[in-house]
XYZ file of C-alpha atoms in Angstrom:
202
model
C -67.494 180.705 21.515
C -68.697 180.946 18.025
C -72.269 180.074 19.177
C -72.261 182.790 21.227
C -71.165 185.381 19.067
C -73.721 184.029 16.245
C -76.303 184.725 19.014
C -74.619 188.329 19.654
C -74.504 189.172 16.042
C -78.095 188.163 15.314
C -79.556 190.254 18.448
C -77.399 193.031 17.439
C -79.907 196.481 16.346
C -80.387 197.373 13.129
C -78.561 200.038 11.016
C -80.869 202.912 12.192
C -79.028 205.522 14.887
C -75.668 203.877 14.070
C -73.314 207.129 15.050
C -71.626 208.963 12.982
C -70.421 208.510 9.782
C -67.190 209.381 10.352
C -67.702 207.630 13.843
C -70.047 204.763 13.163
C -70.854 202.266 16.225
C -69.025 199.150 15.995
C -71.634 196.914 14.800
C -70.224 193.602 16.535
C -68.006 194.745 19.526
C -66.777 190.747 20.261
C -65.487 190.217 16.649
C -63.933 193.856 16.413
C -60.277 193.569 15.884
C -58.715 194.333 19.583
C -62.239 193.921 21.238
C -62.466 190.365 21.575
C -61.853 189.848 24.968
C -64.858 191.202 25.817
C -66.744 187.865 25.030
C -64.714 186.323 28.302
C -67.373 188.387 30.370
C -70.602 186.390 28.408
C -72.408 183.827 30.529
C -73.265 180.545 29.918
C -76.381 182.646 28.632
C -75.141 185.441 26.492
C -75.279 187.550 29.214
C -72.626 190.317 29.702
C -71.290 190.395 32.970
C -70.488 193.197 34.875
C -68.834 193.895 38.181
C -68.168 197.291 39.955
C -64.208 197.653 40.537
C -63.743 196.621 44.357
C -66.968 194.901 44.319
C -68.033 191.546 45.153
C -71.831 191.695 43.445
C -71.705 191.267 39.694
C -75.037 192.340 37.047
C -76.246 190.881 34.108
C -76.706 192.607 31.155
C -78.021 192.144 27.826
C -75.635 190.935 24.972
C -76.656 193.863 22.684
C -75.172 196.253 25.761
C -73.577 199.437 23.804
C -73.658 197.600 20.506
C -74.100 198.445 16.857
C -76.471 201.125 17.319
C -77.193 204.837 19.455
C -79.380 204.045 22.266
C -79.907 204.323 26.015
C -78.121 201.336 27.153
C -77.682 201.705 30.467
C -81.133 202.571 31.064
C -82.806 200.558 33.417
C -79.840 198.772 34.315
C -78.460 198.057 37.757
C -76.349 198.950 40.176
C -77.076 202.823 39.790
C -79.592 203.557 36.379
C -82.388 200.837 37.740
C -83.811 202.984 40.242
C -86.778 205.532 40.361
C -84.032 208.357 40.935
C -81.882 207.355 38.252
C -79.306 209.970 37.126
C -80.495 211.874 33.838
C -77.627 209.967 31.904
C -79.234 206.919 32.353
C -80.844 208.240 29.356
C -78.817 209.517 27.361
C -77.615 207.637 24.245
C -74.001 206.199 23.504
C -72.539 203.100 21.349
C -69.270 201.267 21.538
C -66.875 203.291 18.749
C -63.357 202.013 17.097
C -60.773 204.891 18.055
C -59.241 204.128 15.515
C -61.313 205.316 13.330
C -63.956 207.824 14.711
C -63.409 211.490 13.829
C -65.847 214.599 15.073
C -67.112 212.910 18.074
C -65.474 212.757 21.362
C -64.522 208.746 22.626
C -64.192 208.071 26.089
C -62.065 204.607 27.186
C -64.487 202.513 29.617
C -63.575 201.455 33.094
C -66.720 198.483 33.040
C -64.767 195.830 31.564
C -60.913 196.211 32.569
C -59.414 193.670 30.692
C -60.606 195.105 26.958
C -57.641 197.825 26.730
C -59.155 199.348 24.368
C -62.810 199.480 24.703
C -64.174 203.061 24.046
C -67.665 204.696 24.044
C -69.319 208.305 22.659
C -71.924 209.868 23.434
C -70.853 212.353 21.158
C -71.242 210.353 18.114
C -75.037 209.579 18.916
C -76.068 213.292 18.628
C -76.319 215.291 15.319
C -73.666 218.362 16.355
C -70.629 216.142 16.632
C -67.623 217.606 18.789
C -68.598 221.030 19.773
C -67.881 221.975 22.809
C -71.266 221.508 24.451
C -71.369 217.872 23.720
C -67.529 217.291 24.664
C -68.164 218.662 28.102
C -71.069 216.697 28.061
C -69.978 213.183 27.360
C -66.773 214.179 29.709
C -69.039 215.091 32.684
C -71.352 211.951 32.188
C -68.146 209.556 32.328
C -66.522 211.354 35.468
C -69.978 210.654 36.895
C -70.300 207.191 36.352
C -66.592 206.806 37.452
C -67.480 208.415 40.577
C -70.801 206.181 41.301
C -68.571 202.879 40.725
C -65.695 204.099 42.840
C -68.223 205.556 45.571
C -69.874 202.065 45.209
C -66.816 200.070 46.069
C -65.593 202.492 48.800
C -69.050 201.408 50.292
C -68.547 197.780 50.349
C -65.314 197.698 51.780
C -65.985 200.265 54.285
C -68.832 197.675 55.264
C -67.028 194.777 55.482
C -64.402 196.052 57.220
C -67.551 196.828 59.936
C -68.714 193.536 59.610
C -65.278 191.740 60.642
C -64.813 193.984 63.673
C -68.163 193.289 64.899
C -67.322 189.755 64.445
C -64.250 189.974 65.834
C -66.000 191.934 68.702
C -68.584 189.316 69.332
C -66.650 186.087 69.088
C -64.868 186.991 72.551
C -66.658 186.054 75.328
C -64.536 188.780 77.864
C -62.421 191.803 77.827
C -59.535 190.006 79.393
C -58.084 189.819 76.057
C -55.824 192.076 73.848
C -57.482 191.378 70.711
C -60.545 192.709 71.390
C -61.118 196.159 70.348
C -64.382 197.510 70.833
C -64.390 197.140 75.085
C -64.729 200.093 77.491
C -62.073 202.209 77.525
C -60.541 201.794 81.451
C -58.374 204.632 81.669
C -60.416 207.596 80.009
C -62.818 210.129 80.718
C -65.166 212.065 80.074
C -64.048 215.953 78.087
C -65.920 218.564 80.478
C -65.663 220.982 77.037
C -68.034 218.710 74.822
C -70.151 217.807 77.453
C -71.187 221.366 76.951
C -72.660 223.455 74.318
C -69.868 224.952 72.345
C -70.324 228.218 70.670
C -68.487 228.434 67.206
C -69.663 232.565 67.031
């Protein structure tokens, strides 16, 4: 809504740290030509929303989240940087850049919010060497490890559920004396006389 973007705008940081010249943070990522999907993920409080591909909890971030200027915005933030053992990129700083029109800074397309096509980030543009190849490797290896967390995450949660409804299952049959229970003893097997020994792998 145009309330809502008012309210973006005005919280948006200053000038200072802004990238790159020739890679400047977008200033207003939901008014940004191509970008303006992104406001669908605002709450009813200017909130961003953001939920983990295959994942059924969703987190709350703030508005200003990779806008307008080079800072540590995932700092803090849930599901992975809000811990005492966050990873070291939790840290490091990044901003929302056009990729259209960024040059000397390497731009990495986000995975948090799907349904912006085009939604890129840089690290690369936040530091004062540009694109060598230090910094590309960098912002490359930070990505693939956020990737990783969120797919790891969501691997997690299915995994569990998938537990949960066979325990369920399990424990909503009072007997055995049916075929769709799974988890009952096993009435035809036995016991290997090999691993009920100590195996030597030398």
């Amino acid at each position: 809504s145009a309330a809502a973007l008012l309210f973006v705008s005005s919280a948006l940081p200053g000038a200072a740290g802004a990238g790159l010249t020739t890679c400047p943070c977008i200033n207003d990522v939901y008014s940004h030509s191509g970008l303006e999907a992104l406001s669908n993920y605002l709450d009813a409080n200017n909130n961003l929303i953001y939920t983990p591909a295959g994942g059924s909890v969703s987190y709350s971030y703030p508005a200003t989240y990779g806008n307008g200027a080079c800072l540590a915005h995932d700092q803090g933030l849930p599901p992975v940087c809000s811990g005492s053992s966050a990873p070291s990129w939790c840290s490091v700083k990044w901003c929302y850049v056009d990729v259209n029109n960024c040059e000397g800074a390497s731009v990495i397309k986000t995975r948090y919010f799907t349904d912006v096509s085009n939604l890129h980030f840089s690290y690369g543009t936040c530091t004062s060497s540009g694109t060598n190849t230090y910094d590309t490797w960098t912002s490359e290896d930070i990505a693939v490890s956020r990737n990783m967390i969120t797919l790891v995450e969501g691997y997690a949660r299915s995994t569990r559920l998938i537990m949960q409804a066979a325990y369920e299952k399990y424990m909503s049959n009072v007997t055995c004396d049916v075929s769709s229970r799974t988890m009952c003893t096993c009435s035809n097997c036995y016991a290997s006389t090999t691993w009920n020994n100590a195996v030597s792998f030398s």
